[in-house]
Short mmCIF file of C-alpha atoms and ligand atoms in Angstrom, two decimals:
data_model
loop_
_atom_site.label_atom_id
_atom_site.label_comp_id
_atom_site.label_asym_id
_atom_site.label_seq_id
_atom_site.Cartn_x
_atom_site.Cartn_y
_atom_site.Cartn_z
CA UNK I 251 55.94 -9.61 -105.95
CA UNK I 252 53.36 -7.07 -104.67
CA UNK I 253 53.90 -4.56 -101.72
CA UNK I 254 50.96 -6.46 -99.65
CA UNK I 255 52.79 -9.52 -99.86
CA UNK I 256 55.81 -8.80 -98.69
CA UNK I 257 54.75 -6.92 -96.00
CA UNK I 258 52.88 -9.10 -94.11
CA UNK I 259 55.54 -11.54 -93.22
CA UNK I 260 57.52 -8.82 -92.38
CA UNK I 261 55.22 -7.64 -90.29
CA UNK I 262 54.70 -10.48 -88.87
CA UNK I 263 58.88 -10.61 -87.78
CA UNK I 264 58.76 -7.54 -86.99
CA UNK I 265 56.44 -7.90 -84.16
CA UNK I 266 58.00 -11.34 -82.91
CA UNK I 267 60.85 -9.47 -83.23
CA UNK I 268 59.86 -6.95 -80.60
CA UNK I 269 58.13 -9.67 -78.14
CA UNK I 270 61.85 -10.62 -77.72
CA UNK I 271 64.04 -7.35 -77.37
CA UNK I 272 60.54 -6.20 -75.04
CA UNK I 273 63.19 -7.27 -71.78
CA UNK I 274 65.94 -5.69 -73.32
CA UNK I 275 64.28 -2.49 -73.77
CA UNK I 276 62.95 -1.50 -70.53
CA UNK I 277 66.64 -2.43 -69.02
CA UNK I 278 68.21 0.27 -71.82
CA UNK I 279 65.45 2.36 -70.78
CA UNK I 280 66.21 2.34 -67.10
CA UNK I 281 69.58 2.39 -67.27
CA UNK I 282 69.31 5.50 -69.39
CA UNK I 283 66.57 6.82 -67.20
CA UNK I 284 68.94 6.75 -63.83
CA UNK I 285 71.72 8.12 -66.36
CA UNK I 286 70.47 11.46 -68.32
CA UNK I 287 72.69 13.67 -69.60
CA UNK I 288 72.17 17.44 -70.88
CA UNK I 289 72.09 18.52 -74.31
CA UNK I 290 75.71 18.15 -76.15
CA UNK I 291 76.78 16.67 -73.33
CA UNK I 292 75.26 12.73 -73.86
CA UNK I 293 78.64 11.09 -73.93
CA UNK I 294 77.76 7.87 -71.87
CA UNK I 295 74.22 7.74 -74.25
CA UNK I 296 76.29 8.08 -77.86
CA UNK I 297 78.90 5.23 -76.28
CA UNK I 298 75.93 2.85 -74.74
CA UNK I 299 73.88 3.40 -78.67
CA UNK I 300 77.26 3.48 -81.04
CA UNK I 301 78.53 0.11 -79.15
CA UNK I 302 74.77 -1.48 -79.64
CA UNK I 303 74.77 -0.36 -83.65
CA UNK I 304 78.44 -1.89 -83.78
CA UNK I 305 77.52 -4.95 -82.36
CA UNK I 306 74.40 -5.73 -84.25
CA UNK I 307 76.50 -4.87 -87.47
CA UNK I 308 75.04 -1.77 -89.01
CA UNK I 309 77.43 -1.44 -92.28
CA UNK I 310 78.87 2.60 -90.97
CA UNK I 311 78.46 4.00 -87.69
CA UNK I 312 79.29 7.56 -87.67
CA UNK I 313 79.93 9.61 -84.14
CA UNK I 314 80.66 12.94 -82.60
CA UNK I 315 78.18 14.45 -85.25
CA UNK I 316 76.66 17.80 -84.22
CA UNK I 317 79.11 16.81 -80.44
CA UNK I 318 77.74 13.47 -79.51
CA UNK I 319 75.39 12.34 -82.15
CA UNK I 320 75.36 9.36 -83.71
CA UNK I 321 74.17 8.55 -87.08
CA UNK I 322 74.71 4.12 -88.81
CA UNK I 323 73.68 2.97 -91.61
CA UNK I 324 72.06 -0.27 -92.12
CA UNK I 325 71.94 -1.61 -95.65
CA UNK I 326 69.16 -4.28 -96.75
CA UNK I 327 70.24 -7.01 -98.91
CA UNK I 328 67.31 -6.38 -101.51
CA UNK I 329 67.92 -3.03 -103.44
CA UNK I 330 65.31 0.05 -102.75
CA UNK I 331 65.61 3.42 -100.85
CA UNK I 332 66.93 4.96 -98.02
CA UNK I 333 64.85 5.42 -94.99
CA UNK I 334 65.43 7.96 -92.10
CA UNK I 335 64.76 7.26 -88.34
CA UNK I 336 65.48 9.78 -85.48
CA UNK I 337 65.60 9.50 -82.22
CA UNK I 338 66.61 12.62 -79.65
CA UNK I 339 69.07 11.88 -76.43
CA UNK I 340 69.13 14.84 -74.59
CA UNK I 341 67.69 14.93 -70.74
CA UNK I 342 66.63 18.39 -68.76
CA UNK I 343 67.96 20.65 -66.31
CA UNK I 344 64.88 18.90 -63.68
CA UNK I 345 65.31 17.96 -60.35
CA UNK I 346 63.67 14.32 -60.56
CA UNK I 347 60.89 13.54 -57.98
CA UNK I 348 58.85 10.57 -59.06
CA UNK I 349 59.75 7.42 -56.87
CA UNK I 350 60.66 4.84 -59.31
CA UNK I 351 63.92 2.70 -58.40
CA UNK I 352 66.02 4.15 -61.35
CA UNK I 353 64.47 7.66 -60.63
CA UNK I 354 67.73 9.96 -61.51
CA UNK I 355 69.83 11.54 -58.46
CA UNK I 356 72.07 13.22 -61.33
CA UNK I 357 73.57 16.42 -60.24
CA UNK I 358 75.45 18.58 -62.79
CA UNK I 359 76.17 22.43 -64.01
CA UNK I 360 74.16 24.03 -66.67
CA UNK I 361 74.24 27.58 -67.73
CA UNK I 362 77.21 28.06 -64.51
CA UNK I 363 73.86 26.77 -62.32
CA UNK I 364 73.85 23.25 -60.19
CA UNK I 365 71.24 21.67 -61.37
CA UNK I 366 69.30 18.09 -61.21
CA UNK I 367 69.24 15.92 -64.48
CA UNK I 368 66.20 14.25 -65.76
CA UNK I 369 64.78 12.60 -68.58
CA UNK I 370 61.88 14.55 -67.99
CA UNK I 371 60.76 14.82 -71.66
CA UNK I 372 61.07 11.06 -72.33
CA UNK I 373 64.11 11.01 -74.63
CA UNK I 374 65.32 8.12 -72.38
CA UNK I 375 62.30 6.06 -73.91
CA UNK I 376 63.25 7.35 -77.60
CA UNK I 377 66.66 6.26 -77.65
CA UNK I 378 65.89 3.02 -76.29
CA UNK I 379 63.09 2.28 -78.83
CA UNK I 380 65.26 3.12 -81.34
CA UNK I 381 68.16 0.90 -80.58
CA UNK I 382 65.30 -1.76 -80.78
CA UNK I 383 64.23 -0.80 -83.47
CA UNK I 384 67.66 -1.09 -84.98
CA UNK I 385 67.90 -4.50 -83.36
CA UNK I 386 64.71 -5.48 -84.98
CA UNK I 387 65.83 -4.34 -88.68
CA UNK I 388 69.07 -5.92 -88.27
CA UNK I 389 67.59 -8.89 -87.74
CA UNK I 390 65.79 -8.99 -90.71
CA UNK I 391 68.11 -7.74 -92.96
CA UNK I 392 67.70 -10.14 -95.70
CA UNK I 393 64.68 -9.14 -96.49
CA UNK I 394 64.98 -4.86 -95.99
CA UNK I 395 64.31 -3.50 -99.69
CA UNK I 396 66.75 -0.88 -99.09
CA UNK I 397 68.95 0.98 -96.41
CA UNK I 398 67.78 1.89 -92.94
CA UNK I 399 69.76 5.20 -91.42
CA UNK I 400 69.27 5.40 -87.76
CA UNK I 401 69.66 9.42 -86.27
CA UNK I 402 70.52 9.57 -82.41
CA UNK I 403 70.69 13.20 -82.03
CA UNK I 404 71.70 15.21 -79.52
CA UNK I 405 70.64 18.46 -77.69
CA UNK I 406 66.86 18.43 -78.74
CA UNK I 407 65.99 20.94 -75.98
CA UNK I 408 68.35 23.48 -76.72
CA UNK I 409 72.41 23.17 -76.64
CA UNK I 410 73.89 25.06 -73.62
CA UNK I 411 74.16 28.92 -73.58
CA UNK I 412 76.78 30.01 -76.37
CA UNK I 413 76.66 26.30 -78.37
CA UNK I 414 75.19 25.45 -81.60
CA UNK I 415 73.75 21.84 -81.20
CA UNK I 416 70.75 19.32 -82.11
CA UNK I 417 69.06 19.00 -85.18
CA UNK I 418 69.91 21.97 -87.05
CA UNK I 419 73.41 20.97 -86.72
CA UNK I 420 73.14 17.25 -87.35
CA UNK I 421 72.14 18.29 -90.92
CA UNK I 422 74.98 20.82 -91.30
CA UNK I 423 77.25 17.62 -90.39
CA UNK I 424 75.89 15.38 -93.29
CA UNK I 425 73.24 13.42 -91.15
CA UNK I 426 71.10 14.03 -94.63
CA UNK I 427 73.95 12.57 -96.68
CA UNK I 428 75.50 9.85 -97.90
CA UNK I 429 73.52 8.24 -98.14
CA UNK I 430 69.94 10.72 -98.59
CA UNK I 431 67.23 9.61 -97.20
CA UNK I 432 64.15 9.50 -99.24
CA UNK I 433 61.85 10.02 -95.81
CA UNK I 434 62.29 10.42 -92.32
CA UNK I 435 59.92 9.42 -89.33
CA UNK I 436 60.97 9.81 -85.47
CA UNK I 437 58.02 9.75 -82.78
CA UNK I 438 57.50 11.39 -79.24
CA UNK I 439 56.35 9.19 -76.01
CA UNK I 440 53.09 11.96 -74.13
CA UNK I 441 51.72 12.02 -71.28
CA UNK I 442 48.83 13.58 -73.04
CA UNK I 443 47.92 9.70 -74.54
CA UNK I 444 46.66 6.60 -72.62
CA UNK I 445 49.13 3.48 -73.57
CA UNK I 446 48.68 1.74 -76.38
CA UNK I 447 47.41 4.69 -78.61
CA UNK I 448 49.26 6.59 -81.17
CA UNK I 449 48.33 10.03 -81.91
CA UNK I 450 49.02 11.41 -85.05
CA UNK I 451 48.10 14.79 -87.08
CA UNK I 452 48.87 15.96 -91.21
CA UNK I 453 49.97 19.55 -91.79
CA UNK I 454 51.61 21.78 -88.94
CA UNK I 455 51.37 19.69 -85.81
CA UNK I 456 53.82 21.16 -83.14
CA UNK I 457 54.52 24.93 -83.24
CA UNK I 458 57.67 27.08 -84.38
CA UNK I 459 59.15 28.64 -80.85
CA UNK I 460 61.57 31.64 -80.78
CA UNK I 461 62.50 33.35 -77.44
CA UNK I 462 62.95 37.32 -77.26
CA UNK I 463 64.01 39.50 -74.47
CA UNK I 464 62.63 43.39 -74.61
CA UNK I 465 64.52 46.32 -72.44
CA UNK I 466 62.67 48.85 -71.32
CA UNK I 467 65.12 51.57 -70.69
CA UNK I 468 63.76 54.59 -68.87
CA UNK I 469 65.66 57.13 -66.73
CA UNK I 470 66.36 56.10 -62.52
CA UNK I 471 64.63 58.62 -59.95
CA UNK I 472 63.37 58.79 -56.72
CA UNK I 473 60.27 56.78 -56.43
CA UNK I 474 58.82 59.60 -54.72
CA UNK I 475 59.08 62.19 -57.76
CA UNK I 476 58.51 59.95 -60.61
CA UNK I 477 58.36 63.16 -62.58
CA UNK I 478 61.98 63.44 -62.59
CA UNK I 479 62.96 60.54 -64.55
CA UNK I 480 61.29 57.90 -66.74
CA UNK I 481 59.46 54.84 -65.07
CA UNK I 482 60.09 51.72 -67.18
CA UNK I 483 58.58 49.44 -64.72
CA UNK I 484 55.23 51.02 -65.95
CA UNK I 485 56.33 50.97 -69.30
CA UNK I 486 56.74 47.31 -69.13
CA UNK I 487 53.84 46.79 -67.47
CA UNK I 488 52.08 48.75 -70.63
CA UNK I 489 54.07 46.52 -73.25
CA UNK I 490 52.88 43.03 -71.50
CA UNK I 491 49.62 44.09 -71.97
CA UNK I 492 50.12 45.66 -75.20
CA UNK I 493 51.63 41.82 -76.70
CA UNK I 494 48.47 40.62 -75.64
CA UNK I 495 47.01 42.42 -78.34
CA UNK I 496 48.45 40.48 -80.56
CA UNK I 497 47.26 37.09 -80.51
CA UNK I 498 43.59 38.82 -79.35
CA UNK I 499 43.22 41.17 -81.56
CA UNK I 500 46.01 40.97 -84.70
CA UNK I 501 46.65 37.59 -86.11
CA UNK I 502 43.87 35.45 -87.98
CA UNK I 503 43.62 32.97 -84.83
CA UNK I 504 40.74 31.35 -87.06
CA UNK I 505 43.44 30.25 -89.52
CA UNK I 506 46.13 29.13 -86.95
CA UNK I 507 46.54 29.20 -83.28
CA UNK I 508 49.36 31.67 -81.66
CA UNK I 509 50.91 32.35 -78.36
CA UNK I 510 52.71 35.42 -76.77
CA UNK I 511 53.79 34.68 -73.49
CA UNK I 512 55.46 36.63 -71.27
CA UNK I 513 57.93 34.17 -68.36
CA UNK I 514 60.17 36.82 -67.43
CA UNK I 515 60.83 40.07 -65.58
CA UNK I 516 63.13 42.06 -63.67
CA UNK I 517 64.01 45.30 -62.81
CA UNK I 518 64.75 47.07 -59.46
CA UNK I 519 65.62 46.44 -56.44
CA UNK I 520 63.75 48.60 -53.69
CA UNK I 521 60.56 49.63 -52.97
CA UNK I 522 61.50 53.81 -53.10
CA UNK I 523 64.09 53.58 -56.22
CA UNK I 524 62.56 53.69 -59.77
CA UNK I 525 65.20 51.92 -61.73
CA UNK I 526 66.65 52.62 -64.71
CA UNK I 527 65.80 49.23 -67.20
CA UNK I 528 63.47 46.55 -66.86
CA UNK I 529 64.15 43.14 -68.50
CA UNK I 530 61.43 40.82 -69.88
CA UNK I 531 61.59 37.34 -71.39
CA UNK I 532 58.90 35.80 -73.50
CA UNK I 533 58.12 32.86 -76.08
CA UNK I 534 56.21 33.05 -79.02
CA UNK I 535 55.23 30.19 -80.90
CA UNK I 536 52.92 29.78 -84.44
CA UNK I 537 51.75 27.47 -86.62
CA UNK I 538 52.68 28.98 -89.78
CA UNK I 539 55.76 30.75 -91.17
CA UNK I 540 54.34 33.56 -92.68
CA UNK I 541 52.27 34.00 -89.50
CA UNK I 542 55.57 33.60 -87.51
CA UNK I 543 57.47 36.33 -89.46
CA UNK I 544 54.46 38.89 -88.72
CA UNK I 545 54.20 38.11 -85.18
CA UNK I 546 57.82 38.78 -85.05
CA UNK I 547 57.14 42.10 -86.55
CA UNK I 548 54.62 42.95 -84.08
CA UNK I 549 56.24 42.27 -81.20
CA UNK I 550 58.97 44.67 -82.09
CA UNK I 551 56.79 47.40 -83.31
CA UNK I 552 54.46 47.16 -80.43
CA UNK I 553 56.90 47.12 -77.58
CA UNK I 554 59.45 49.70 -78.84
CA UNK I 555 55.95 52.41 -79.88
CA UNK I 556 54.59 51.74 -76.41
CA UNK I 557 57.93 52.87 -75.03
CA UNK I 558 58.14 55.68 -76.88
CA UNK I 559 55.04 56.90 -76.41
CA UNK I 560 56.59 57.21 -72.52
CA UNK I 561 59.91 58.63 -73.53
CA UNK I 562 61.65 55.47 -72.64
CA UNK I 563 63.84 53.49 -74.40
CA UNK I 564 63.31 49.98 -75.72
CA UNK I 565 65.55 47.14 -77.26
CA UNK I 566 63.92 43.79 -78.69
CA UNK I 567 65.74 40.87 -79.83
CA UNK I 568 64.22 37.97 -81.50
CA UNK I 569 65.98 34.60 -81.05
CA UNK I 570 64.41 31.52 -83.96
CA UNK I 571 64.66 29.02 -82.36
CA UNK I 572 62.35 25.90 -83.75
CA UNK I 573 60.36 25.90 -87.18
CA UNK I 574 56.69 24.02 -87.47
CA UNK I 575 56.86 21.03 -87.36
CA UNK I 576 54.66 20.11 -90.85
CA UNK I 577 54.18 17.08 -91.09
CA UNK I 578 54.29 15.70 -94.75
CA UNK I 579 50.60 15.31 -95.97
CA UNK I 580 51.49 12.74 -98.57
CA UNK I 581 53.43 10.78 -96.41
CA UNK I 582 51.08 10.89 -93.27
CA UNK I 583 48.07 9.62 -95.37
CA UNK I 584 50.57 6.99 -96.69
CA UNK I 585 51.55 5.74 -93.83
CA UNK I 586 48.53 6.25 -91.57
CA UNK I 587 47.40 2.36 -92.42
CA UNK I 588 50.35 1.57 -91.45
CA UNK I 589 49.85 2.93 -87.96
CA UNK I 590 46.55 1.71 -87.66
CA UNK I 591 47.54 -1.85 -88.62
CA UNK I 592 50.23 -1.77 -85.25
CA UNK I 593 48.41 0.37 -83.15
CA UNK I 594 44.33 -0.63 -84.07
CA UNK I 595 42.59 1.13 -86.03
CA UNK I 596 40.48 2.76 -82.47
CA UNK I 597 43.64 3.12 -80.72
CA UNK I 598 45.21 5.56 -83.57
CA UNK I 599 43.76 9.37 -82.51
CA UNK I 600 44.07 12.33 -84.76
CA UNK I 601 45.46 14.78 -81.98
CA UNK I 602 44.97 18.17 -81.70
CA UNK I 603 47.89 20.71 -82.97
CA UNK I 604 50.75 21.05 -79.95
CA UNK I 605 51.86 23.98 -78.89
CA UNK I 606 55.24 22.38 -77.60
CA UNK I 607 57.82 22.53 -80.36
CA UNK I 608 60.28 20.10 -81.70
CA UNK I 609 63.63 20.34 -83.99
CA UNK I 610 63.09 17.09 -85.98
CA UNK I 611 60.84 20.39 -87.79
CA UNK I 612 64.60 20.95 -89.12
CA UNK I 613 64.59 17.59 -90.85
CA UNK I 614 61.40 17.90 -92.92
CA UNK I 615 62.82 20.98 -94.70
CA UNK I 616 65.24 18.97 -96.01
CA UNK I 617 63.25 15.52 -96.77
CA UNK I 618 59.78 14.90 -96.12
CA UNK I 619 59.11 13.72 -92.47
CA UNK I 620 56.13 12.74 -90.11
CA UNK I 621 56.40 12.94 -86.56
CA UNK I 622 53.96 10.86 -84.42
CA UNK I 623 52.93 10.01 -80.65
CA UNK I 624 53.11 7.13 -78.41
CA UNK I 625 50.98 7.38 -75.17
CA UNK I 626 52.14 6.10 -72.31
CA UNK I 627 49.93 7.05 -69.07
CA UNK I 628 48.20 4.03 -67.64
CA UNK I 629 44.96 4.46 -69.00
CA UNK I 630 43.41 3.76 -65.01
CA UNK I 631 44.91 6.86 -63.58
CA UNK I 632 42.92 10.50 -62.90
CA UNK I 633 43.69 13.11 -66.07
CA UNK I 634 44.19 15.24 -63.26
CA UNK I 635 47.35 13.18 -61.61
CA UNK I 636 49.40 13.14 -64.79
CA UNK I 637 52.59 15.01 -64.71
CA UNK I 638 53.32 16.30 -68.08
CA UNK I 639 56.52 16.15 -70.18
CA UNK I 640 59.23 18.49 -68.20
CA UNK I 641 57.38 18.16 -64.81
CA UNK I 642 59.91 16.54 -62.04
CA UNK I 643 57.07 13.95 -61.81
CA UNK I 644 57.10 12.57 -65.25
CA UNK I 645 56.36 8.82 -65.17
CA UNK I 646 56.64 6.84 -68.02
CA UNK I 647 54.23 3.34 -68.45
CA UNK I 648 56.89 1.51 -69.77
CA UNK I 649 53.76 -1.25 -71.51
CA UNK I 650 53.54 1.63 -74.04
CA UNK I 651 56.99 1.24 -75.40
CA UNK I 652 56.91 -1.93 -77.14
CA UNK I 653 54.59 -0.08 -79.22
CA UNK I 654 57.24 2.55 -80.17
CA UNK I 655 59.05 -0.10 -81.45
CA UNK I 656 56.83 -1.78 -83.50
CA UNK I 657 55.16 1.38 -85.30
CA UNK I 658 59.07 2.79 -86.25
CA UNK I 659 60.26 -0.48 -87.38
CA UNK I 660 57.18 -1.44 -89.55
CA UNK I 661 56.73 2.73 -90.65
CA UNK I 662 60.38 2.06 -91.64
CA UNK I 663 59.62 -1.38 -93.77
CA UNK I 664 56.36 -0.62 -95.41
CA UNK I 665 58.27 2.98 -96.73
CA UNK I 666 60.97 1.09 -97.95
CA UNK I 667 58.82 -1.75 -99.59
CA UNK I 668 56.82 1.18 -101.32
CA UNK I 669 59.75 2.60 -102.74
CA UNK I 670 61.22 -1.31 -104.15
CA UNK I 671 62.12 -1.56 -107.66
CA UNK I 672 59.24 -3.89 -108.94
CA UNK I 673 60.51 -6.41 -111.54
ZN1 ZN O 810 60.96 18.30 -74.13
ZN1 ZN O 811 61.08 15.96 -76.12
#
């Protein structure tokens, strides 16, 4: 039998497959939608997805990985490889004002602050393609050339203050293991894509991020005889300006894109005290981990010189938080027919690199991985009136999902039929 023969029958079940979950699916997504639930804290999500992979029969269904992940297995009944698929379940600390009917009135503590809960980032729409998806495969079983693992993970967008969480710790918990996949694919819904159209990219495609905080510590004074102490509020002033150096003037911006940004300060508290620290807060995010690394450097070097220059004081400290995503080149050019097959060839866009950062980047350094998009922003309304990911408006076309499904189920299938023994 030859790979082009089998698939298309699958494909072909695959997508009549979909056409009947499609009602299922928006009703998970809703009802996930009016329930989010913070990172390492999606207890109602893992019990809604572990009962679904239970019930359709996945062969082991593993929870509480990494706090409330869950991670099944679904073996095929022809022999072959194993075959990752992620999905993230985590909603954000966002007060939701869009007015659908299932729009979230969630209320909850994060970080010892009351805050709304939203699935402002889409996650709602990830975890309920994926338990179609899993629907789908099961279905089909018979003819899978191998074994299917499905990845709900938790706390995507950072665990809470003082917790380890999300993907990083899904892999220190075996999600990798036992069985290893052999590749791994998961997929975003953006607001940056019309419906219907899948944008994809080779190489580095979403950006490393790591957060840092810089003290400026001077000496307090009058603010009338700034002579007599040390004014870190002009110090920091010096250093914001001095980081912007960096990506301007520094780094090779020609190779890869970079960003220093500054979200953060504070320091004082009247208008005729010069205080004694000031407190700033900043992101950086590259494309490349050598680039990364020296940016790191740089940061450090230029804010604590700049403060010495003025006598002051100065403490940096450099949280990692998320690698680059890269996006396996091998795999992306192997599987980009596959996308254009679901999607259309002219509805499959090669996007431009994202500056927003994901931890399925965690997952490819293990086994190689692509990472794709799924618009879903009716392709009649204004550029200008779309909300992006995290805004409180967020709105979701829920005629793009169907999509999702398709492209993950059939990624998953033509992998696995690539990878069949041959006899
Ligand atoms: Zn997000
Ligand atoms: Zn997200």
């Amino acid at each position: 039998m030859t790979a082009a023969l089998a698939i298309e029958p699958l494909a072909a079940a695959i997508d009549s497959a979909v056409a009947q979950i499609g009602p299922q699916l928006i009703a998970w997504r809703r009802d996930l939608h009016a329930h989010p639930e913070l990172g390492n804290r999606e207890f109602r999500t893992a019990g809604i997805v572990a009962a679904h992979l239970r019930a359709i029969g996945c062969d082991e269904v593993r929870t509480e990985v990494a706090h409330t992940g869950v991670v099944a297995v679904l073996k095929g009944k022809r022999p072959g490889s194993v075959v990752a698929l992620r999905a993230d379940m985590d909603g954000l600390p966002v007060a939701e004002r869009t007015d659908v009917p299932f729009a979230s009135k969630v209320q909850t503590i994060w970080n010892g602050e009351a805050v709304g809960v939203m699935h402002a980032c889409g996650h709602d729409a990830h975890v309920s393609i994926l338990m179609a998806v899993a629907s789908v495969l099961a279905g089909m079983r018979d003819q899978l050339a191998g074994s299917v693992k499905f990845i709900f993970q938790p706390a995507e967008e950072l665990p809470p203050e003082g917790e380890d969480g999300g993907a990083r710790m899904m892999i220190a918990e075996g999600a990798l293991e036992n069985p290893a996949p052999g590749a791994i694919f998961g997929l975003h819904v953006t607001s940056q894509l019309p419906t219907g159209v899948i944008g994809y990219r080779s190489g580095p495609t979403m950006a490393s991020a790591d957060s840092f905080r810089i003290v400026v510590n001077g000496r307090q004074t009058h603010g009338a005889m700034p002579w007599r102490g040390v004014d870190p509020i002009v110090v920091a002033a010096q250093v914001v300006l001095g980081l912007q150096t960096i990506v301007s003037r520094q780094v090779d911006i020609a190779s890869e894109p970079a960003v220093v940004t500054i979200g953060r300060i504070k320091g004082g508290v009247r208008n005729n005290i010069i205080p004694d620290s000031v407190e700033m807060h900043g992101t950086i995010r590259t494309f490349d981990e050598g680039m990364r690394d020296d940016v790191h450097v740089r940061v450090t070097d230029t804010a604590e010189h700049i403060a010495k220059a003025s006598r002051a004081g100065c403490d940096v400290c450099i949280t990692k938080n998320y690698p680059v995503t890269v996006n396996d080149a091998e795999l992306t050019a192997q599987m980009l027919p596959t996308l254009e097959r679901v999607a259309g060839k002219a509805q499959v866009r090669l996007v431009p690199k994202v500056t927003g950062s994901e931890d399925f980047a965690f997952y490819q350094h293990v086994v190689p991985g692509l990472f794709f998009f799924v618009g879903i922003t009716p392709p009649t309304k204004e550029w200008e009136d779309v909300a992006p990911n995290h805004s409180p408006l967020f709105y979701i076309d829920e005629a793009g999902l169907p999509l999702g499904v398709r492209a993950l189920a059939q990624v998953a299938v033509d992998w696995l039929e690539s990878q069949a023994p041959r006899g």
